[in-house]
XYZ file of C-alpha atoms in Angstrom:
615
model
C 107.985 84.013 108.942
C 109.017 87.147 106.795
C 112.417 86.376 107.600
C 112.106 83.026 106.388
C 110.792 84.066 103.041
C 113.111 86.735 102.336
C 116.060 84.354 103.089
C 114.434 81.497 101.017
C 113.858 84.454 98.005
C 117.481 84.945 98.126
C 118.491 81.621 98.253
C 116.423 80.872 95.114
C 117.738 84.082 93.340
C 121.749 82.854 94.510
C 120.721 79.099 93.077
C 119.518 80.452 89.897
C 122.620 82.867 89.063
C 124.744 79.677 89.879
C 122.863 77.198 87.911
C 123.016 79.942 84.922
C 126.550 80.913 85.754
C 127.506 76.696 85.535
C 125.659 76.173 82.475
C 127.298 79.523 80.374
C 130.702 78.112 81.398
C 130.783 74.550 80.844
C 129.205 75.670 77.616
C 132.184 77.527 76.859
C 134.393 74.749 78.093
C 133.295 72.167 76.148
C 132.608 73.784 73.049
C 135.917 75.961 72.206
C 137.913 72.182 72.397
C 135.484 70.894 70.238
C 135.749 73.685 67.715
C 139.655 73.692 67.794
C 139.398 69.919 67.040
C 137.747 70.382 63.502
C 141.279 72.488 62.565
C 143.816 70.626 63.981
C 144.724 66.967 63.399
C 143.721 64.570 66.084
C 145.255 60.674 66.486
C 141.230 59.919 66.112
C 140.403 57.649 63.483
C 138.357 59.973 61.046
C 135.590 57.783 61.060
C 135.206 57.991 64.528
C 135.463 61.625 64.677
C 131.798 61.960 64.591
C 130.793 59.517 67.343
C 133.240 60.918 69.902
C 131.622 64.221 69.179
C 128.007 63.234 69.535
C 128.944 61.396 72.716
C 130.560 64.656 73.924
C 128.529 67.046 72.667
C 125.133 65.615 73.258
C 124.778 65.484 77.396
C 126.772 68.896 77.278
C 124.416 70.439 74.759
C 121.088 69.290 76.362
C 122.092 70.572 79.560
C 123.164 73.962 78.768
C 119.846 74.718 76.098
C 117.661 73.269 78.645
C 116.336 76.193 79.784
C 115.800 77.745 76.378
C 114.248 74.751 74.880
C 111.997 74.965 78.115
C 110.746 78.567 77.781
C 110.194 77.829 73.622
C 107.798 74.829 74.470
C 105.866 76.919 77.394
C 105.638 79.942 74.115
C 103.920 77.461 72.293
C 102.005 75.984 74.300
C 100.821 79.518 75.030
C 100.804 80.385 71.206
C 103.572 83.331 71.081
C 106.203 83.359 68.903
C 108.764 84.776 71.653
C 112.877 84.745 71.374
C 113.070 81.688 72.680
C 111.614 80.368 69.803
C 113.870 81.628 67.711
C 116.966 80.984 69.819
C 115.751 77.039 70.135
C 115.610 76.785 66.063
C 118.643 77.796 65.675
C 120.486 75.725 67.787
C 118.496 73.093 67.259
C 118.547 73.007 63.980
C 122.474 73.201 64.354
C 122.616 70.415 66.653
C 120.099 68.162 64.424
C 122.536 68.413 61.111
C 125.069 67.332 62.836
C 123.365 64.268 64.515
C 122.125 63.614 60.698
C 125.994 63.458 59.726
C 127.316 61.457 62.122
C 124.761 59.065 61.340
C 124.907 59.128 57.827
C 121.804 60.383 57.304
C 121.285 62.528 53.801
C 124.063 65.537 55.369
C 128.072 65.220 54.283
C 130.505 65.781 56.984
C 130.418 69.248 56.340
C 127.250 69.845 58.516
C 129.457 68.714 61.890
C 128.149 72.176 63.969
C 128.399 70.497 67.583
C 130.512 73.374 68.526
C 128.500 75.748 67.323
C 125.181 74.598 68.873
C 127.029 74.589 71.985
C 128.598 77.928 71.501
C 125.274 79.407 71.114
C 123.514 78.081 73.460
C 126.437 78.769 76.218
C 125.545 82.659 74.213
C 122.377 82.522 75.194
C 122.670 81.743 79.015
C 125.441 84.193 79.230
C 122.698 86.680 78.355
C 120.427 85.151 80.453
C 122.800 85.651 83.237
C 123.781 89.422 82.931
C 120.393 90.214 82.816
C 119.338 88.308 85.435
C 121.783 89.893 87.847
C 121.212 93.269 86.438
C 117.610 93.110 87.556
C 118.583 93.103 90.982
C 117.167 92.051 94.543
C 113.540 92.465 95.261
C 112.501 95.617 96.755
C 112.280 95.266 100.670
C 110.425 98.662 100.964
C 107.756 96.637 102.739
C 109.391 94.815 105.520
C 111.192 98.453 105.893
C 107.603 100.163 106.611
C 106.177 97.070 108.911
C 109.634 98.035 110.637
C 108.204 100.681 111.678
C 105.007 100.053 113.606
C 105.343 99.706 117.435
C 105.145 96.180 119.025
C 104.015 97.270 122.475
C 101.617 99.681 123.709
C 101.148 101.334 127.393
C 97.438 101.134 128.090
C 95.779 103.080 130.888
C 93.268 100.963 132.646
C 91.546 101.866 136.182
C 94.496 104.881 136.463
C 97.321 101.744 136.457
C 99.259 100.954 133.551
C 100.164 97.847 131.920
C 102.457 97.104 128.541
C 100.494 95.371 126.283
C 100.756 94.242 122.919
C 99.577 96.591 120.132
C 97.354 93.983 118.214
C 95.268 94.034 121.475
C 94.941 97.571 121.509
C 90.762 98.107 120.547
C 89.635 101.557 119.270
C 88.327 103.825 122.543
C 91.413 102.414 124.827
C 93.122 105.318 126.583
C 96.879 104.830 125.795
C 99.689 106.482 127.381
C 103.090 107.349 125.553
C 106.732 108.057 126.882
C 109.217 110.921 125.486
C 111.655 109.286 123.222
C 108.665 106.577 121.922
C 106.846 106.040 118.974
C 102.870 106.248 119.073
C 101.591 102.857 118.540
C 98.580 103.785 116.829
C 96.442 106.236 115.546
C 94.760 108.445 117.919
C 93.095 111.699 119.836
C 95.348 113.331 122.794
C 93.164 113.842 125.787
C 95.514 115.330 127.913
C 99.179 116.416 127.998
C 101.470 118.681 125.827
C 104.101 117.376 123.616
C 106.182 117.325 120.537
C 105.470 114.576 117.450
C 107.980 113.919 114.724
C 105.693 113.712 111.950
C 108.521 113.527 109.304
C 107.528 109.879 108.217
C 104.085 110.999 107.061
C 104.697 114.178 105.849
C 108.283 114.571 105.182
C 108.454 117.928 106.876
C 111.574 118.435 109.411
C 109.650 120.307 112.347
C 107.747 118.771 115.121
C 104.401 119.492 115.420
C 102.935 120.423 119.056
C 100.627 118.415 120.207
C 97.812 118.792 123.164
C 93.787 117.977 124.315
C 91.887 117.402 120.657
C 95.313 116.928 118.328
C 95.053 113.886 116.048
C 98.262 111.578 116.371
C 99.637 109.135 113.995
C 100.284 105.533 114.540
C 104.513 105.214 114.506
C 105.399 109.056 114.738
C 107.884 109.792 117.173
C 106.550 111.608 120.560
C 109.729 114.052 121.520
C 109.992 115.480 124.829
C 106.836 114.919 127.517
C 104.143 112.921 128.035
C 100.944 112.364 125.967
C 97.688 110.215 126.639
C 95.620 109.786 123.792
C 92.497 107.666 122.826
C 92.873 105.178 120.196
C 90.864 105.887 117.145
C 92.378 104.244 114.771
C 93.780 100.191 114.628
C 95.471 97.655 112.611
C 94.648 97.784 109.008
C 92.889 100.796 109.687
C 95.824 102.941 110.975
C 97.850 105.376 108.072
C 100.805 103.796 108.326
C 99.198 100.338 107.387
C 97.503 102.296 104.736
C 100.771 103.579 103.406
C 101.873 99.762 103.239
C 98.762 98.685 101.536
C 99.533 101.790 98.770
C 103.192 100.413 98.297
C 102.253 97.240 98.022
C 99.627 97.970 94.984
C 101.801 100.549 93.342
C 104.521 97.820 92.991
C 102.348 95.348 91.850
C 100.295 97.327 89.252
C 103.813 97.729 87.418
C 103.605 95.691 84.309
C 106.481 93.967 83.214
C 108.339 95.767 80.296
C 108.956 93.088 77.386
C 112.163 93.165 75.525
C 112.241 95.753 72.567
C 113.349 92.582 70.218
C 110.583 90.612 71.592
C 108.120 93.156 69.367
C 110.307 92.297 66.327
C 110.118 88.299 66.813
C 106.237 87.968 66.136
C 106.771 88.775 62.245
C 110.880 87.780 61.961
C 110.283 83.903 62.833
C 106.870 83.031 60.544
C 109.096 84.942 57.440
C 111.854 82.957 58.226
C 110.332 79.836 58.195
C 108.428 80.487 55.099
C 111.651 81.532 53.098
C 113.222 78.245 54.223
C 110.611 75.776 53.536
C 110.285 77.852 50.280
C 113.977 77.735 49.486
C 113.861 73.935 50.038
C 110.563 73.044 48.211
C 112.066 75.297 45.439
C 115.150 73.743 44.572
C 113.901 70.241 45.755
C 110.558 70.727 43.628
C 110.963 72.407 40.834
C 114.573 72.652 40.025
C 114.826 69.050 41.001
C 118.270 70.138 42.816
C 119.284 67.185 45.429
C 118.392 66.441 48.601
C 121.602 67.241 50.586
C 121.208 70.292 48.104
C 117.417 71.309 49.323
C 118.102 70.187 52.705
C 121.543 72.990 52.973
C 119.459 75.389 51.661
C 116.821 74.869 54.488
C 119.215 74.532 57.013
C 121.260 77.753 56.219
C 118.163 80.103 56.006
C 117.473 78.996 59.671
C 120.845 79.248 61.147
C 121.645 81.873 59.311
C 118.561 83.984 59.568
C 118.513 83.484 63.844
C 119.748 86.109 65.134
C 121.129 84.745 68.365
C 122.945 87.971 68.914
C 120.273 89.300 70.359
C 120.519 87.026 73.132
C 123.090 89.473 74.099
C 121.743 92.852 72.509
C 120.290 93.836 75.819
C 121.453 92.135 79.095
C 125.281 93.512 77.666
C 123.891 96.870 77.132
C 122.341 96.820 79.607
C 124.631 95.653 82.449
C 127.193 98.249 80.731
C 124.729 100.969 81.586
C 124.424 99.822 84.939
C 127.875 99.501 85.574
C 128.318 102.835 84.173
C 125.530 104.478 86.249
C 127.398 103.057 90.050
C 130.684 104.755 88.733
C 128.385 107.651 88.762
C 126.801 107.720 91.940
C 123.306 106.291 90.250
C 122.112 103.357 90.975
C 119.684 101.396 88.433
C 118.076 98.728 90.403
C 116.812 96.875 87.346
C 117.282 96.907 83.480
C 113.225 97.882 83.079
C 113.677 100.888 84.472
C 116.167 102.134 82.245
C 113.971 101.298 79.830
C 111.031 103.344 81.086
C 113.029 106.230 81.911
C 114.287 107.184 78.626
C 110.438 107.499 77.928
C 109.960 110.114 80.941
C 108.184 113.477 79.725
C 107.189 114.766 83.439
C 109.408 114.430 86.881
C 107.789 115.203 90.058
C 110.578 116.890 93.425
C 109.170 115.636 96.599
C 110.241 119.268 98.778
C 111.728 118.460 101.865
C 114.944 116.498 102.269
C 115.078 116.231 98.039
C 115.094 119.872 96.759
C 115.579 121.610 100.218
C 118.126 120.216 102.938
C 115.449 119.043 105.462
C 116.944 120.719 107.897
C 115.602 124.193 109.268
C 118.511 126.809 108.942
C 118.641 130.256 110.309
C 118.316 132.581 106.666
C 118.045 136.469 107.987
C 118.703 138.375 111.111
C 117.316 141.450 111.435
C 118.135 143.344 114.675
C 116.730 146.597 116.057
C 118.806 148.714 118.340
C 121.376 146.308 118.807
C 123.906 144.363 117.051
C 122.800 141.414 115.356
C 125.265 138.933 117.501
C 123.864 140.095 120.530
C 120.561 139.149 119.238
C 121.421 136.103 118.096
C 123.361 135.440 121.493
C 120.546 136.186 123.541
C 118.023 134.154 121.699
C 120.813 131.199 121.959
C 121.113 131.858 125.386
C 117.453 131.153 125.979
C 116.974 128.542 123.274
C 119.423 125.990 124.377
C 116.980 124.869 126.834
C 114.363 124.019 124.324
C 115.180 120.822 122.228
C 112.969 122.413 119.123
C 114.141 122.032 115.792
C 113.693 125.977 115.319
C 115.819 126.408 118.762
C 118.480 123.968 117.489
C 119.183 126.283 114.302
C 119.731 129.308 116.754
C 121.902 127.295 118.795
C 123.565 125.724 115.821
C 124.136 129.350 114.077
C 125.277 131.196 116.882
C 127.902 128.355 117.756
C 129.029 128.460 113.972
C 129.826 132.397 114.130
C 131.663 131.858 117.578
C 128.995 133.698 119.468
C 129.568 133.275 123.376
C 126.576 132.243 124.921
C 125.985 133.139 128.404
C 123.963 130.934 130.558
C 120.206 131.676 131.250
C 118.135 131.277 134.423
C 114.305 130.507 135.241
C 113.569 129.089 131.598
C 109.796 128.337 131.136
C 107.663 127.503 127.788
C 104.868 128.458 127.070
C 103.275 125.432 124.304
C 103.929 125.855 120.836
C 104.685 129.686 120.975
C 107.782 130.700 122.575
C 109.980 130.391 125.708
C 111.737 132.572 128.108
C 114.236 132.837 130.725
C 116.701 135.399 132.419
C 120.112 136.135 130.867
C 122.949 138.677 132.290
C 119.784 139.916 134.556
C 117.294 141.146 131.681
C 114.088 138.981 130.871
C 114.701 137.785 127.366
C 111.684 136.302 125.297
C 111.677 134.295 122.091
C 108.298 133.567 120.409
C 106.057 134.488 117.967
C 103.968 137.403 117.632
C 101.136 136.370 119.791
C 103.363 135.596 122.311
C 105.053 138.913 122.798
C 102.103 140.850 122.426
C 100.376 138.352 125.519
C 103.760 139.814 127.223
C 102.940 143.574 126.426
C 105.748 143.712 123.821
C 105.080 146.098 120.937
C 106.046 144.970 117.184
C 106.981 147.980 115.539
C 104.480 148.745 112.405
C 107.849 149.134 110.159
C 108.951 145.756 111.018
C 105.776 144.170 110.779
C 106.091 144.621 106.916
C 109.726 143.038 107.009
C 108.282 140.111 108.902
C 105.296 140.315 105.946
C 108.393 139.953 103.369
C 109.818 137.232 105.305
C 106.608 134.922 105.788
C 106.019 135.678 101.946
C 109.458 134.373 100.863
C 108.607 130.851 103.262
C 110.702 131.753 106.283
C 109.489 131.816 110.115
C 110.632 135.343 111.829
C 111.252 134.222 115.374
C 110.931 136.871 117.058
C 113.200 137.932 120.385
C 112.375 140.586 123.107
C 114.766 142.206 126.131
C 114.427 144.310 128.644
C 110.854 144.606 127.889
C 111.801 145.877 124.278
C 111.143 144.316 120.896
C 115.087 143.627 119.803
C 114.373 142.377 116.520
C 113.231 138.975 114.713
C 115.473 135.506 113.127
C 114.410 134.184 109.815
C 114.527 130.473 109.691
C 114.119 128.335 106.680
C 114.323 124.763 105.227
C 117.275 126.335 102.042
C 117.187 125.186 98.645
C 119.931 122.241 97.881
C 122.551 123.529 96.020
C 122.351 121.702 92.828
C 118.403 122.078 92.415
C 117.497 125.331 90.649
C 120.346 123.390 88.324
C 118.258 120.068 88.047
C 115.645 121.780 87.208
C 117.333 123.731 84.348
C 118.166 120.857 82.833
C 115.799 118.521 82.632
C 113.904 121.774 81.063
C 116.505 121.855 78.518
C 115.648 118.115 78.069
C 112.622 118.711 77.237
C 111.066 117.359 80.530
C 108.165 119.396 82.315
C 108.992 119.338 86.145
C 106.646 119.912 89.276
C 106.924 120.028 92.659
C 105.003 118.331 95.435
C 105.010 118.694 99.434
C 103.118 118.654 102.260
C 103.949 122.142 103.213
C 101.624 124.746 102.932
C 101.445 126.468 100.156
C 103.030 129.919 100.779
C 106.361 127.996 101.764
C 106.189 125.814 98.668
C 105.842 128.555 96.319
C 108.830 130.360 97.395
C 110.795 127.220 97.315
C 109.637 126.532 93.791
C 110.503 129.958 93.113
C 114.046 129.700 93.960
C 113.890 126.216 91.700
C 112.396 127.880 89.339
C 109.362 125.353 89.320
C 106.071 126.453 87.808
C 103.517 123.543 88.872
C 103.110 123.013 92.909
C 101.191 120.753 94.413
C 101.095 121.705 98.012
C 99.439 120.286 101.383
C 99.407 116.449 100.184
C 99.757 113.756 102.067
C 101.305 110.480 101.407
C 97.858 108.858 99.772
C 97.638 112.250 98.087
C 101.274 111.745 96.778
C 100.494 108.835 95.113
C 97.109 109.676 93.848
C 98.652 113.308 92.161
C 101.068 110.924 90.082
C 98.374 108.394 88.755
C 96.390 111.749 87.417
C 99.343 113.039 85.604
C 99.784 109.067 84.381
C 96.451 109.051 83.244
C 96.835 112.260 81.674
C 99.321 110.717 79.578
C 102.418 110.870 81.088
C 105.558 109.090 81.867
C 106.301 109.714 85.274
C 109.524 110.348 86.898
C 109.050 110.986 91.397
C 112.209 111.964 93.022
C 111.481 111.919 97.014
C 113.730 110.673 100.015
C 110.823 110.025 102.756
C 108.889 107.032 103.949
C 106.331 109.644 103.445
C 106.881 108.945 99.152
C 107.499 105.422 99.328
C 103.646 105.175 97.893
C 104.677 107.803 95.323
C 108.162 106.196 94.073
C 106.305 103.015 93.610
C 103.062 104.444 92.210
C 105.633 106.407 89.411
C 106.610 105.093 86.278
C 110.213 105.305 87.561
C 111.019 106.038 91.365
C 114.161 108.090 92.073
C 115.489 108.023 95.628
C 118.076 109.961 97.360
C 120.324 107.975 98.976
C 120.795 109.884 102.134
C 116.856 109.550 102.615
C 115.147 106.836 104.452
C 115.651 103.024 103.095
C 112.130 102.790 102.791
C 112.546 105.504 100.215
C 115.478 103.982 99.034
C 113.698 100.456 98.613
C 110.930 101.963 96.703
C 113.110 103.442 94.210
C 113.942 102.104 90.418
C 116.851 104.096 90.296
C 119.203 105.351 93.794
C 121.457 108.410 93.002
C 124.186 107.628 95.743
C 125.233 111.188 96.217
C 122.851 114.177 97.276
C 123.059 115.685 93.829
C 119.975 116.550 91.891
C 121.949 116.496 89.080
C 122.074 112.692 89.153
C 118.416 112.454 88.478
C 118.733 114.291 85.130
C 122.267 111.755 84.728
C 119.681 109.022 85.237
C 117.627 110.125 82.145
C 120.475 110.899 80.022
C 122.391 107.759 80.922
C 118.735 106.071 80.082
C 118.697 107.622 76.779
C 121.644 106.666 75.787
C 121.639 102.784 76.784
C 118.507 102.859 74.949
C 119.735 103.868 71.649
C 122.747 101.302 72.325
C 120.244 98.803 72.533
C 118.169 99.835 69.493
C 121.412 99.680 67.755
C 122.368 96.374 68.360
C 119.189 94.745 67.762
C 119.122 96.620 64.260
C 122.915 95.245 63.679
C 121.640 91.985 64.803
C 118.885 91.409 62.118
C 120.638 93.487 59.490
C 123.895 91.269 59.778
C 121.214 88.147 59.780
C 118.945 89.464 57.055
């Protein structure tokens, strides 16, 4: 059924750009004949002019203002003076004189304005159009995340087991899940050793190992052995579900940002009419002028005074600033959010994957006693076994200096601290502290305050062993992008305050904002948490700006003010985002602003040409 909708929500979006699309051009059609006909000379009987016209004109004109003479009467009725008000006096008004004429009724045939009223009107829905399509498809960030949950479970029942489906699962059944499949709900492993790709919850890049008493979460990914867990969580109650539920509120606690003319309208349309029906009551009632005279005087305050240029004041400026923002790279999903950007005072960094590469990348190597390629080709040697992300940056580094890697016997892990294995005869270990020690392998006091430096600055020292002798220690560390300490810069230089939130502890996030040269962190947050630390800076006042790439932020980009995705992360993230910078540059989200800015004060421009021209 979710398919169905979302096809019949684009269908109905695809009629409506049509039926607006039709309307603007047979507007155009119709009227530029009819205006070329009042210059040159037609084989048309002169008093017949008129009646051709009004047959012409009249279907044509009713049609294409429809929809404007629609929204004025629903104003009304709901006592606002909006610009569809406005836009339906004006070319009504034009399209009333020129009935009166061709009828003979107190106007002279120079109040014929059929092509005028047509013009405008085909104006109007040409407006109505751009903006229409500028606004862009509804997010889909939902149907992304429901994507996500598993659809079949394997519950253990009586020591057999049996696929079920995972809206039967109850909290208390004893599930059992596969290498290379995601957990189907939330849950408490009872036995086994594995693993989990936690990413989607907390956008950090390394698994986290998993055995007897670990909590696991409903659609993270188990990696490389089996787990059995006991469901705790269910349905509605599971985080993912939760996430969805957050998404879901954040997008619809956005109000809808009105028009800046629309603020301008509730004074404009009660002066005009005032100054007409006083221009006409003056010259009618105490100059005792005529009353073709009076009436011209009424009738050219209203036309005159509309200003049905602002019909096109913003959907042109802004489906310019749109087009401007694809060539480049940024993506504004949505003429609002340009709006609310250029009011931003605070953006938020999600860490990993948006300021740092999201990737774990080998930083330092610090041998001792022998060369540092022949540490990092024994550690390679041992870690190409293991399919950890911390093993696949050896490998990876030691294959990018051309490091030959001999092949390693007996190779045996020991959970979630290290591994080991025989290369070119010596017993070669790669772990962390605890593990060498349980080995009898001696850290060196000296180094231990290098591997104090290291864990400071947000790196993991993995440290290697051979021979029975401590051989030295690889850094590994999510880097800094490339263009972040500048995005930073200059949205400072903006005048923007910027913060950065994670997950990650908070030892690793300080260093990173270091290197950004970030002040405020908010570390160890969750998705929920996410959200919840951008409503208290909203309520605090500001306008906020969340950059993030994760599934993990999708509660966080909609929650925000204005949600900027990377487009390289996750189309969940990408879906949840007002604006999509297309490239992995951070310097797109400051582009975003400054692009923002400046549509803004294009806008404010024409609207003040607008009224000036009309005043």
């Amino acid at each position: 059924s979710g398919d169905v909708s979302d096809e019949v929500e684009k269908a109905a979006r695809e009629k409506d750009l049509h039926d607006k699309f039709v309307r603007f051009t047979v507007g155009f059609v119709v009227s530029i004949p009819l205006m070329v006909a009042m210059f040159v000379p037609l084989p048309i009987p002169m008093h017949l002019l008129p009646y051709l016209m009004f047959i012409i004109a009249t279907p044509v004109f009713v049609w294409v203002a429809a929809p404007i003479f629609r929204a004025a009467v629903m104003a009304l009725r709901n006592r606002t003076l909006s610009m569809d008000v406005m836009y339906a006096m004006g070319t009504g008004v034009s399209y009333g004189a020129s009935v009166m004429w061709t009828f003979g009724i107190v106007l002279t045939h120079e109040y014929m304005f059929y092509d005028t009223a047509i013009m405008l009107a085909a104006f109007l829905m040409l407006g109505r159009y751009l903006e229409a399509r500028a606004k862009g498809r509804t997010s889909d960030a939902i149907k992304k995340l429901a994507g996500l949950r598993q659809k079949t479970a394997i519950l253990l029942r009586d020591g057999a087991e049996a696929e079920v489906a995972v809206d039967d699962v109850a909290v208390g059944d004893t599930l059992v899940v596969k290498p290379g499949s995601k957990i189907p709900v939330d849950g408490e492993v009872v036995h086994g050793e594995s693993y989990v790709d936690e990413s989607m919850i907390t956008g950090e890049p390394v698994p986290v190992l998993k055995n007897p008493g670990s909590a696991v979460v409903g659609g993270t990914l188990n990696t490389n052995s089996v787990l059995t867990f006991r469901a705790t969580r269910v349905g509605r109650e599971m985080v993912l579900s939760q996430i969805i539920q957050m998404v879901e509120e954040a997008q619809g606690s956005k109000p809808p940002v009105q028009r800046i003319a629309d603020s301008a309208v509730a004074w404009f349309i009660p002066v005009v009419l005032v100054i007409a029906a006083g221009s006409f009551i003056v010259w009618y009632g105490i100059f005792h002028a005529s009353a073709l005279f009076a009436l011209t005087a009424f009738i050219s305050v209203l036309v005159v005074a509309c200003p049905c240029a602002l019909g096109l004041a913003t959907p042109t400026a802004v489906t310019v600033g749109v087009g401007r923002g694809a060539e480049l790279g940024i993506l504004i999903r949505n003429g609002e959010a340009l709006e609310t950007a250029e009011r931003v005072t605070t953006v938020v960094f999600d860490k990993t994957g948006t300021l740092t590469r999201g990737k774990p990348e080998v930083t330092d190597i610090v041998s001792l006693g022998i060369p540092d390629d022949t540490l990092l080709s024994l550690a390679a040697a041992v870690e190409t076994n293991s399919q950890h992300p911390l093993a696949l940056a050896v490998v990876r580094r030691a294959h990018e200096r051309g490091i030959l890697v001999s092949p390693a016997e007996g190779f045996d892990t020991t959970g979630g601290r290290g591994v080991s294995a025989t290369v070119l005869g010596e017993p070669v270990l790669v772990g962390n502290r605890a593990f060498l020690e349980d080995n009898k392998i001696i850290v060196p006091p000296e180094f231990s305050e290098r591997l104090a430096i290291l864990e400071s600055e947000g790196k993991t020292p993995v440290l290697v062993a051979a021979g029975g002798q401590f051989a030295g220690s690889i850094a590994i560390a999510d880097s800094l992008k490339e263009s972040g300490a500048g995005a930073v810069d200059t949205l400072k230089r903006m005048g923007i305050q910027v913060a950065m939130i994670t997950g990650d502890n908070e030892r690793t996030a300080r260093a990173v904002a270091v290197k950004a040269g970030i002040g405020t962190v908010i570390a160890g947050v969750l998705p929920a948490g996410k959200a919840e630390e951008v409503k208290k800076l909203q309520d605090a006042g500001r306008v906020v700006a969340f950059v993030g790439d994760g599934i993990n932020d999708a509660p966080a980009l909609a929650r925000a003010d204005v949600g900027i995705a990377i487009g390289s992360g996750t189309d969940v993230a990408i879906e949840s985002g007002d604006i999509v910078l297309i490239r992995d540059d951070l310097l797109d989200a400051a582009g975003a602003i400054q692009l923002s800015r400046k549509v803004m004060g294009r806008i404010r421009g024409n609207i003040f040409w607008a009224f000036f021209y009309n005043a």
